[in-house]
Short mmCIF file of C-alpha atoms in Angstrom, two decimals:
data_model
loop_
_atom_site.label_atom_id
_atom_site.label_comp_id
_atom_site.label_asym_id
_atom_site.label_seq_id
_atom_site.Cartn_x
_atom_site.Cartn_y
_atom_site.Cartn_z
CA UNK A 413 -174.14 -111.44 -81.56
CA UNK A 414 -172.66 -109.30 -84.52
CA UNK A 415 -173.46 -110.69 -87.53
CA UNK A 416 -169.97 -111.83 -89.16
CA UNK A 417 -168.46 -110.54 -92.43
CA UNK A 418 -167.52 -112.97 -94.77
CA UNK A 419 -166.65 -110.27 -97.61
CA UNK A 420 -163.16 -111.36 -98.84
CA UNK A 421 -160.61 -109.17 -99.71
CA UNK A 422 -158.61 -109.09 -102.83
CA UNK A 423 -155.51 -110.69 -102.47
CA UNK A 424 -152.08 -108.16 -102.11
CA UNK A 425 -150.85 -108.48 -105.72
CA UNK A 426 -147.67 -106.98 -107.41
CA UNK A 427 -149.39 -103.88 -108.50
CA UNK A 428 -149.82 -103.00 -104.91
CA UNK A 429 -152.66 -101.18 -103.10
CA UNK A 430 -155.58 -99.81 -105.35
CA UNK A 431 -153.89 -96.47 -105.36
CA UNK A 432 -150.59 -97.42 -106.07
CA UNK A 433 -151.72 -99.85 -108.59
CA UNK A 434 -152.81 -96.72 -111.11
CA UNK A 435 -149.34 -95.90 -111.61
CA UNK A 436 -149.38 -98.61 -114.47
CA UNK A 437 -151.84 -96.53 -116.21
CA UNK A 438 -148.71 -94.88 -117.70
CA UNK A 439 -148.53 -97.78 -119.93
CA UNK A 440 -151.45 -97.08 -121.38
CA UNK A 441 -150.04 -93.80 -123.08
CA UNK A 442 -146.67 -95.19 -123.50
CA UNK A 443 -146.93 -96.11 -126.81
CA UNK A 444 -148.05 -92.96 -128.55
CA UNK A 445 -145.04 -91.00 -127.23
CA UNK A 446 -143.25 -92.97 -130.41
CA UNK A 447 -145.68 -92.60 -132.66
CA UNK A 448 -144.74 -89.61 -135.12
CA UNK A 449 -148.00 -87.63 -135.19
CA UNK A 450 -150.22 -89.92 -132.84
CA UNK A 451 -153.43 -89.84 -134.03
CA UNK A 452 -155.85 -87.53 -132.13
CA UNK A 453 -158.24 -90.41 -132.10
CA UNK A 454 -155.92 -92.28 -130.22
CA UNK A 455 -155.79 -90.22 -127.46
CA UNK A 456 -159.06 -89.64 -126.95
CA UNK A 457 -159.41 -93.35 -126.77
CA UNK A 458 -157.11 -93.88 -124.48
CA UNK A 459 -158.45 -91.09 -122.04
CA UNK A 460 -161.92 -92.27 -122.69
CA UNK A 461 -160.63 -96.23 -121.34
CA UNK A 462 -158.57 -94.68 -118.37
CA UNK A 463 -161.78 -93.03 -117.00
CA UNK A 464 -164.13 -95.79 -118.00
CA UNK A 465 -161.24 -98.05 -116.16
CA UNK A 466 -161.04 -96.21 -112.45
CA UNK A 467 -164.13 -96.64 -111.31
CA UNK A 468 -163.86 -100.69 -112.19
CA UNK A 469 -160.74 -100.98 -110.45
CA UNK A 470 -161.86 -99.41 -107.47
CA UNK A 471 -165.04 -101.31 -107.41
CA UNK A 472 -162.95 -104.56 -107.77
CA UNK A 473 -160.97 -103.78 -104.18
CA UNK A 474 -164.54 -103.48 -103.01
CA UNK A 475 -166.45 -105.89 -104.17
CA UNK A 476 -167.07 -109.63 -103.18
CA UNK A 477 -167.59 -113.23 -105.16
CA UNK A 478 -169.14 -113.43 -108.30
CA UNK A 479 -169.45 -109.50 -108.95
CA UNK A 480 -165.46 -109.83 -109.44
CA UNK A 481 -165.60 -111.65 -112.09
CA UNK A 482 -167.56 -109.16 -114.12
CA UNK A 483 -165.46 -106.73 -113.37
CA UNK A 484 -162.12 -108.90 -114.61
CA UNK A 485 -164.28 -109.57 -117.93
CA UNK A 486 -165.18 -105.59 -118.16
CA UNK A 487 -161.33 -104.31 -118.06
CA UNK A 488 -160.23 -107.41 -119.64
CA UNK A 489 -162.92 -105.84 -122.49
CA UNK A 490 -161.94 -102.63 -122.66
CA UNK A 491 -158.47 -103.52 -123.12
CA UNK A 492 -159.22 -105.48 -126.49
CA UNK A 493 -161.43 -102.55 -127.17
CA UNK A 494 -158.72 -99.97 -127.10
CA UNK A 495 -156.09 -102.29 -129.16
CA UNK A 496 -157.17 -101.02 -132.32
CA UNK A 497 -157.12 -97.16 -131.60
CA UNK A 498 -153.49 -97.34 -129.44
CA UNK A 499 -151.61 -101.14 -128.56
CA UNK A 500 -151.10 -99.97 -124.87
CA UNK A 501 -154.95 -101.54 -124.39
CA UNK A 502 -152.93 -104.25 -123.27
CA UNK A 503 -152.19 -102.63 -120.07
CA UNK A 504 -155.75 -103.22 -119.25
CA UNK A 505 -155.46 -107.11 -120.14
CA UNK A 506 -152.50 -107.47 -117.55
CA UNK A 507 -154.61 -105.85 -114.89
CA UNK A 508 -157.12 -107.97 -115.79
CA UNK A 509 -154.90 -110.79 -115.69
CA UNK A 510 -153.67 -109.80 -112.06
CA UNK A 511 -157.15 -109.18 -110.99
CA UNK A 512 -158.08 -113.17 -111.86
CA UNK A 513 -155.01 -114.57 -110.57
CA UNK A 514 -155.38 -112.48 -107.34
CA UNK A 515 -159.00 -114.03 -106.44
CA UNK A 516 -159.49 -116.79 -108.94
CA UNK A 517 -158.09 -120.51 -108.22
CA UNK A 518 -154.90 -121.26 -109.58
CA UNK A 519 -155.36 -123.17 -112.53
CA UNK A 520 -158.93 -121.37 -113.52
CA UNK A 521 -156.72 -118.21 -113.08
CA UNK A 522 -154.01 -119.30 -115.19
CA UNK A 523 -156.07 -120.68 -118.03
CA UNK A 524 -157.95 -117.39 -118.19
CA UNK A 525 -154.43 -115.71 -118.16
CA UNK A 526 -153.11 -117.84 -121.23
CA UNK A 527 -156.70 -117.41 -123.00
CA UNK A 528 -156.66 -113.72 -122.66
CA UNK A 529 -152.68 -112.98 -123.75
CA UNK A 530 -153.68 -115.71 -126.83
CA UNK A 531 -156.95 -113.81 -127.69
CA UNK A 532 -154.45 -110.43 -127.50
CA UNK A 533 -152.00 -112.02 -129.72
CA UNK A 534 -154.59 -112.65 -132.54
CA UNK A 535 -156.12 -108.73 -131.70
CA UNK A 536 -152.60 -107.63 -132.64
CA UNK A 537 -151.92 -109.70 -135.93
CA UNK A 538 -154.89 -108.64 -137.62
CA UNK A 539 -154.90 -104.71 -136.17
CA UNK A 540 -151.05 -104.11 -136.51
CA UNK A 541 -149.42 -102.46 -139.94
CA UNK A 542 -147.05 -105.02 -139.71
CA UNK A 543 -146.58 -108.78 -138.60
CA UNK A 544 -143.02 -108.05 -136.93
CA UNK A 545 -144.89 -105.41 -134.58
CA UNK A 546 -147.82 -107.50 -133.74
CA UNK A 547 -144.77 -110.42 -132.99
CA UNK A 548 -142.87 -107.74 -130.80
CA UNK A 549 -146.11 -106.66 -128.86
CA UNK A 550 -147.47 -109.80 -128.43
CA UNK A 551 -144.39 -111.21 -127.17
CA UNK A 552 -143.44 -108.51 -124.78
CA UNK A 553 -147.09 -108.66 -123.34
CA UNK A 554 -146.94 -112.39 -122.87
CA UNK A 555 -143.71 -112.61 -121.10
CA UNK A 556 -144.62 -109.42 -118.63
CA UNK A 557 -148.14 -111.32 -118.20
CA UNK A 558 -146.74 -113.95 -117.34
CA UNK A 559 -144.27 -113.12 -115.15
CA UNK A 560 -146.56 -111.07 -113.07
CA UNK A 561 -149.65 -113.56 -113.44
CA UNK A 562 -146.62 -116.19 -111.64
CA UNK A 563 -145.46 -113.81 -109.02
CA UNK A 564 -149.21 -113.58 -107.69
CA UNK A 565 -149.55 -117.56 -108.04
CA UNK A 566 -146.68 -117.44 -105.75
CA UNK A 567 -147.68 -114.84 -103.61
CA UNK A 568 -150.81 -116.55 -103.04
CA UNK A 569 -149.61 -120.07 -102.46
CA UNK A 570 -146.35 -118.28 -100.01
CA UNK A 571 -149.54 -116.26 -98.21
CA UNK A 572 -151.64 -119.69 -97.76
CA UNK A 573 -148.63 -121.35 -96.29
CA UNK A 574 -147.98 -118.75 -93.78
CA UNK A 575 -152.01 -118.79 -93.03
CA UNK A 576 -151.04 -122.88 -92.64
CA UNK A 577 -148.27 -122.57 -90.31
CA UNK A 578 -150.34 -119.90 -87.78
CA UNK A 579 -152.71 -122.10 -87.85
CA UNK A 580 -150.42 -124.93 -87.03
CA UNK A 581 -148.61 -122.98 -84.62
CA UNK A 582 -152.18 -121.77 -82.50
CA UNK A 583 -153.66 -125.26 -82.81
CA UNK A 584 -149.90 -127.06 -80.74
CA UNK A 585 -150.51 -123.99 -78.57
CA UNK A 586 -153.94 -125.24 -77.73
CA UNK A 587 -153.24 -128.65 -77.54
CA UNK A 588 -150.10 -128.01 -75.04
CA UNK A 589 -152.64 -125.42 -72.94
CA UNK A 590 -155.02 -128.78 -72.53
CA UNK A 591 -152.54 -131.19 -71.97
CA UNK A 592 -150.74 -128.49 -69.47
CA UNK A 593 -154.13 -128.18 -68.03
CA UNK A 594 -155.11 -131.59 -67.81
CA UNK A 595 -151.20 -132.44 -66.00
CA UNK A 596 -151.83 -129.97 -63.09
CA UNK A 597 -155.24 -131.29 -62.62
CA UNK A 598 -153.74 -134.76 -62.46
CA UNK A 599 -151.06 -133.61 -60.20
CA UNK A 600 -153.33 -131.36 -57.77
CA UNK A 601 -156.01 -134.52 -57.32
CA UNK A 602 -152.19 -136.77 -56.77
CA UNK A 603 -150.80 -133.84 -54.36
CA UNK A 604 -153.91 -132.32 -52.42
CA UNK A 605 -156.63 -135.65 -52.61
CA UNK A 606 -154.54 -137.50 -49.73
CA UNK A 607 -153.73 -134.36 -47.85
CA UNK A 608 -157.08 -133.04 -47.54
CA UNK A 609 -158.74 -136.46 -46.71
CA UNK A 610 -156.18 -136.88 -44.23
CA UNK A 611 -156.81 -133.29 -42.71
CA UNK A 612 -160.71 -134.17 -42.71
CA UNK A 613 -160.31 -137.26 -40.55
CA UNK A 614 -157.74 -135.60 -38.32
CA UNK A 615 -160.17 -132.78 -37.70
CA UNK A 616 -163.16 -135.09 -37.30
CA UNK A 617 -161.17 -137.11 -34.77
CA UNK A 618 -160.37 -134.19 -32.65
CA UNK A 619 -163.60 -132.79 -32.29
CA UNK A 620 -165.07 -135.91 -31.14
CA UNK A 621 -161.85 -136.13 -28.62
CA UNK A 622 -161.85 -132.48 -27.51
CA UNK A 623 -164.44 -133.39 -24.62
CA UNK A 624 -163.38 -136.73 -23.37
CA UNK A 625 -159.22 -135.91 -24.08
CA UNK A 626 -158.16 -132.63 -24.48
CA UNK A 627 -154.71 -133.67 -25.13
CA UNK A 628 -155.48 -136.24 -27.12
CA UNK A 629 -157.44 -133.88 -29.20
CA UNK A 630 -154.36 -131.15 -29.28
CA UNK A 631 -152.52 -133.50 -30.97
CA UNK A 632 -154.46 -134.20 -33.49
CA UNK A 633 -155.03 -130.47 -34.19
CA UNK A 634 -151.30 -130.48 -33.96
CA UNK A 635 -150.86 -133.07 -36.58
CA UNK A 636 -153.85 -131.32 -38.69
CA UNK A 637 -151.52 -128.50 -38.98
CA UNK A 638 -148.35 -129.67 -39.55
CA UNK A 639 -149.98 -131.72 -42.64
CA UNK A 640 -151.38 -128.12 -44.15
CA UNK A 641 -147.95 -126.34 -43.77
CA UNK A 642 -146.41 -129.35 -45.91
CA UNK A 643 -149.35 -129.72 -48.16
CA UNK A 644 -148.93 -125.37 -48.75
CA UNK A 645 -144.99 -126.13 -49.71
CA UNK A 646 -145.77 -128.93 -51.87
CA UNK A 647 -148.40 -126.70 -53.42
CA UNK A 648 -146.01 -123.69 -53.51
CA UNK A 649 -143.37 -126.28 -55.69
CA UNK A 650 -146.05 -127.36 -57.77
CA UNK A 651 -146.82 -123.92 -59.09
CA UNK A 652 -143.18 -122.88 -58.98
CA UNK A 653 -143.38 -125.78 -61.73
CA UNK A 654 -146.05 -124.70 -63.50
CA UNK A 655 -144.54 -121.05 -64.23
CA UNK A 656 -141.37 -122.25 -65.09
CA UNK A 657 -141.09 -122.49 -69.04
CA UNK A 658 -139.66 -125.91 -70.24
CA UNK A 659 -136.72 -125.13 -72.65
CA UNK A 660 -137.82 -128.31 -75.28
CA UNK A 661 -141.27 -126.44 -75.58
CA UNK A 662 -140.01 -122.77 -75.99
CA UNK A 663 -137.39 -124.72 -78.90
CA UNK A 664 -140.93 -125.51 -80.68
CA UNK A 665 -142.15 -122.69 -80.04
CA UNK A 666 -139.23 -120.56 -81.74
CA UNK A 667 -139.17 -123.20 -84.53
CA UNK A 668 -142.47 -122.64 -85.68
CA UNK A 669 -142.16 -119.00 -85.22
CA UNK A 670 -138.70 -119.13 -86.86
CA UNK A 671 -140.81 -121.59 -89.65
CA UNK A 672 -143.79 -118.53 -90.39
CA UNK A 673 -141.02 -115.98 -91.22
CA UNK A 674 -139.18 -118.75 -93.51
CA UNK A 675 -136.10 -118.70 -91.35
CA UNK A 676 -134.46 -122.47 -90.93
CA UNK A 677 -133.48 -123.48 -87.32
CA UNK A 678 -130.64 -125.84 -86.63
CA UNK A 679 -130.65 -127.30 -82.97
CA UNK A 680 -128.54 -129.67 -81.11
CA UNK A 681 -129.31 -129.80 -77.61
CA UNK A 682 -127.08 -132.30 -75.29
CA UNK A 683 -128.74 -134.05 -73.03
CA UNK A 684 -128.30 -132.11 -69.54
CA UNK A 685 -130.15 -131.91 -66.95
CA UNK A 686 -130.69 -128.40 -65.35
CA UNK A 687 -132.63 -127.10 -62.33
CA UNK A 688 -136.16 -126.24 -62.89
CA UNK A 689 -134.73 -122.05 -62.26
CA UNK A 690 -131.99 -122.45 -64.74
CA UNK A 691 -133.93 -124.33 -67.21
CA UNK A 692 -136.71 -121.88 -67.04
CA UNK A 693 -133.90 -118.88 -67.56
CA UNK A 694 -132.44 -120.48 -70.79
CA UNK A 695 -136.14 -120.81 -71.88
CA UNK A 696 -137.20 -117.02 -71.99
CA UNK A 697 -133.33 -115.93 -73.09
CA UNK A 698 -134.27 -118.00 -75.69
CA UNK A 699 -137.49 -116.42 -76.43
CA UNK A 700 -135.93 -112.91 -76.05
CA UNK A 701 -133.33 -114.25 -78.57
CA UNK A 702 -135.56 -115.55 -81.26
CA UNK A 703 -137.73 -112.36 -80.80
CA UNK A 704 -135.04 -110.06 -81.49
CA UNK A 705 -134.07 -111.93 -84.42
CA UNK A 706 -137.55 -112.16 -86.27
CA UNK A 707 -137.60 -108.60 -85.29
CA UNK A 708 -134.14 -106.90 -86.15
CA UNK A 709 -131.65 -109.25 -87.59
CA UNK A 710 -133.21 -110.16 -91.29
CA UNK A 711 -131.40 -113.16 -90.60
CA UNK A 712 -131.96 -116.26 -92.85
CA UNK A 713 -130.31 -119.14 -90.68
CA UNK A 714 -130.67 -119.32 -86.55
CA UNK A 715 -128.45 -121.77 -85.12
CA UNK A 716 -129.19 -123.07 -81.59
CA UNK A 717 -126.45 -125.36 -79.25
CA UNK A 718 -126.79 -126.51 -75.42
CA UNK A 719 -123.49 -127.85 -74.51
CA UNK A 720 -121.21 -128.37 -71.40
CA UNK A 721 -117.92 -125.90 -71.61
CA UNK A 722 -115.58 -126.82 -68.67
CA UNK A 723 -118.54 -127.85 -66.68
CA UNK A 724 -120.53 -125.02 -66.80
CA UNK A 725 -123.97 -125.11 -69.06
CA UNK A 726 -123.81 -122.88 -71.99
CA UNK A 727 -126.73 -122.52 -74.34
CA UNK A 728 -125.70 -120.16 -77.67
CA UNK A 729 -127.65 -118.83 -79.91
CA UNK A 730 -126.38 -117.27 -83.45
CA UNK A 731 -128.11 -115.71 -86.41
CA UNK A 732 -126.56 -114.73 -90.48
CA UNK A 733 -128.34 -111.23 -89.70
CA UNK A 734 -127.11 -107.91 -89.75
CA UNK A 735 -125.15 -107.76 -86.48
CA UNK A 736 -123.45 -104.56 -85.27
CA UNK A 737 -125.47 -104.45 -81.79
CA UNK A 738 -124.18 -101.17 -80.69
CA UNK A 739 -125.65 -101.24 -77.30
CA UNK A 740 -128.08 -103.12 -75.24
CA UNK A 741 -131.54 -103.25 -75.40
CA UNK A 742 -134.31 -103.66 -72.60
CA UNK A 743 -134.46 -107.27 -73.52
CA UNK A 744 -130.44 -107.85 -73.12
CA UNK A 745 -130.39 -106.11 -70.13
CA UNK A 746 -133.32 -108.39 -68.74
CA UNK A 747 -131.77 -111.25 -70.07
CA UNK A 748 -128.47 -110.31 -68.10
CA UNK A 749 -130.72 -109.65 -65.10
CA UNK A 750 -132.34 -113.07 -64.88
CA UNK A 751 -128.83 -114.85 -65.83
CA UNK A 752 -126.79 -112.87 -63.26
CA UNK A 753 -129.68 -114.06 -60.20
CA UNK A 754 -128.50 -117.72 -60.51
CA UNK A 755 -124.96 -116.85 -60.77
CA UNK A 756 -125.18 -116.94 -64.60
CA UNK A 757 -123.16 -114.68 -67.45
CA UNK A 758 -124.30 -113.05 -70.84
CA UNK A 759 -121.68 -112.84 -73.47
CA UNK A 760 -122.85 -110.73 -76.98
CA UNK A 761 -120.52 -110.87 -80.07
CA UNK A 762 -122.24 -109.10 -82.70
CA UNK A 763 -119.56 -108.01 -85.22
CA UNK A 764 -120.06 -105.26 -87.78
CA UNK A 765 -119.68 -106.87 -90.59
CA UNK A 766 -123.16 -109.12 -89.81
CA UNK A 767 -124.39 -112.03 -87.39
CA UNK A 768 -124.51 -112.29 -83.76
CA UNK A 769 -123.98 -114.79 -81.43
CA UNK A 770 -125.52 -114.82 -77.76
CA UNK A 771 -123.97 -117.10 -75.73
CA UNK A 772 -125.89 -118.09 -71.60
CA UNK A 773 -123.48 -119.53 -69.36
CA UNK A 774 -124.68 -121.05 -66.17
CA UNK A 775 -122.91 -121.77 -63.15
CA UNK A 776 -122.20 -125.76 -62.23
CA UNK A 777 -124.69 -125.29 -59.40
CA UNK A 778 -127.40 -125.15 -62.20
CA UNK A 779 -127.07 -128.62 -63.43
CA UNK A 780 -129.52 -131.03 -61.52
CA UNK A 781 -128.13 -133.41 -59.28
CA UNK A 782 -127.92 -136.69 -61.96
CA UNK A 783 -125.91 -134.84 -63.94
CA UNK A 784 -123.76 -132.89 -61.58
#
């Protein structure tokens, strides 16, 4: 068995992928484009940091546990280091900053943050010509510190949520599998236990009667078969059953899908009863609805209604997405497919101007008798 890797990954921060991320190095040189004459010592500093910097911040996407930390102290280091020769060091304290809060815990991240941007402030009072520009610099550094330090708090805590809620989601999954599993093994031992007994002692009987009473015997075999042919149809219902997809379970199935991608479901369901076909129809158009809208519509709200309209079932679904479905899809046209087999109707208004509304009518003959 493969050993397993338990390296952890920095987290996905605001400054993007380690590549991306060295686009803030502009920063760095930012401030000596209005300076007069910047010094030439200045420069050199600055150049000298950047390359002392990359191969840090490249080792930090790599690297794993405590060597991190080292890493956020070295670039946190040569940012107060540079201070003195050009104020843009503090580019290297906000990646610093963004480095702790990306694999540090929250509070332990966020003290470091506030130590670090009060440690900078001091740097500039006593290196600065002048107290207003130390006040301006240390002000603009705290507030873009800590507006980015936040955002990857956020991020983090958003990101553990979402972990939360797949975890949530696989764990009802597995619970409904065992409880699905544990119902057909109920029902088969309820369905087949009788049956096959009964088939055993039928058979039994006519093998013992087959010499003395042939016709005794061809009944039996008679009955033995007429007991298999109705055990095979009961069988055959039972797994017609088992396929067919209950439309309360794919609900909590699309709210908890609809939950991960921070979209808010409102349901009302009336209470009709529906053939175990029709039910099993609404069920996966309202997978293949919910699926199309995590997919396509950006939408925000998903609104979800089973009601009785002039005695026919109707079960609508709407979104606040984009809308403007210019022409069908290979999941419409399925949906249409499986609706129009029972008799059933698709209706699609998806207006320009954003949301769309899917609307599966049934014919009366899908309602269940108790209802009908």
């Amino acid at each position: 068995m493969a050993a397993r890797d338990t390296r952890t990954e920095p987290f996905d921060d605001p400054m993007g992928r380690p590549g991306i991320a060295l686009a803030y190095l502009l920063f760095v040189f930012l401030p000596l484009a209005f300076w007069p004459r910047p010094p030439l010592q200045a420069f050199v500093a600055s150049v000298v940091a950047v390359v002392v910097f990359l191969p840090l911040h490249f080792a930090y996407y790599r690297g794993a546990g405590r060597g991190r930390n080292l890493l956020i102290a070295a670039v946190a280091a040569l940012g107060f280091a540079l201070i003195p020769f050009n104020p843009g060091g503090n580019t290297f304290l906000i990646y610093a900053m963004v480095m702790a809060a990306s694999v540090l815990a929250p509070r332990r991240a966020a003290a470091l943050s506030a130590l670090l941007m009060l440690a900078m402030a001091v740097e500039f009072f006593v290196v600065m010509p002048s107290l207003e520009l130390a006040a301006g610099y240390s002000a603009m550094v705290v507030l873009i510190g800590s507006l980015v330090v936040a955002s990857v708090l956020v991020a983090r805590a958003r990101a553990r949520h979402d972990a939360e809620l797949r975890l949530t989601r696989d764990e009802v999954a597995r619970l409904a599998a065992m409880a699905e599993r544990e119902r057909i093994g109920r029902d088969l031992h309820d369905l087949l236990g009788h049956t096959l007994s009964l088939v055993a002692l039928k058979s039994e009987l006519a093998g013992r009667l087959i010499e003395r009473d042939p016709a005794a015997a061809r009944q039996q075999i008679g009955e033995v078969e007429t007991v298999a042919r109705q055990a095979l149809a009961q069988v055959r219902e039972a797994v017609a059953g088992i396929r067919a997809t209950g439309l309360e379970a794919e609900l909590a199935a699309a709210r908890l899908a609809l939950l991960s991608a921070e979209i808010h479901l409102d349901q009302r369901l009336a209470p009709i009863a529906l053939t175990p076909a029709a039910e099993s129809v609404l069920a996966m158009g309202l997978r293949e609805a919910v699926t199309n809208i995590l997919r396509h519509a950006g939408a925000s709200r998903v609104d979800v209604e089973l009601t009785l309209v002039d005695g026919e079932p109707v079960l609508s679904v709407g979104d606040d997405g984009r809308g403007g479905i210019q022409r069908a899809g290979h999941g419409l046209d399925g949906m249409r497919e499986r609706l129009s087999g029972i008799g059933g109707r698709l209706e699609v208004d998806s207006p320009p101007a954003g949301g769309t509304r899917l609307r599966l009518v049934l014919p009366r003959p899908a309602l269940a008798e108790p209802a009908r």
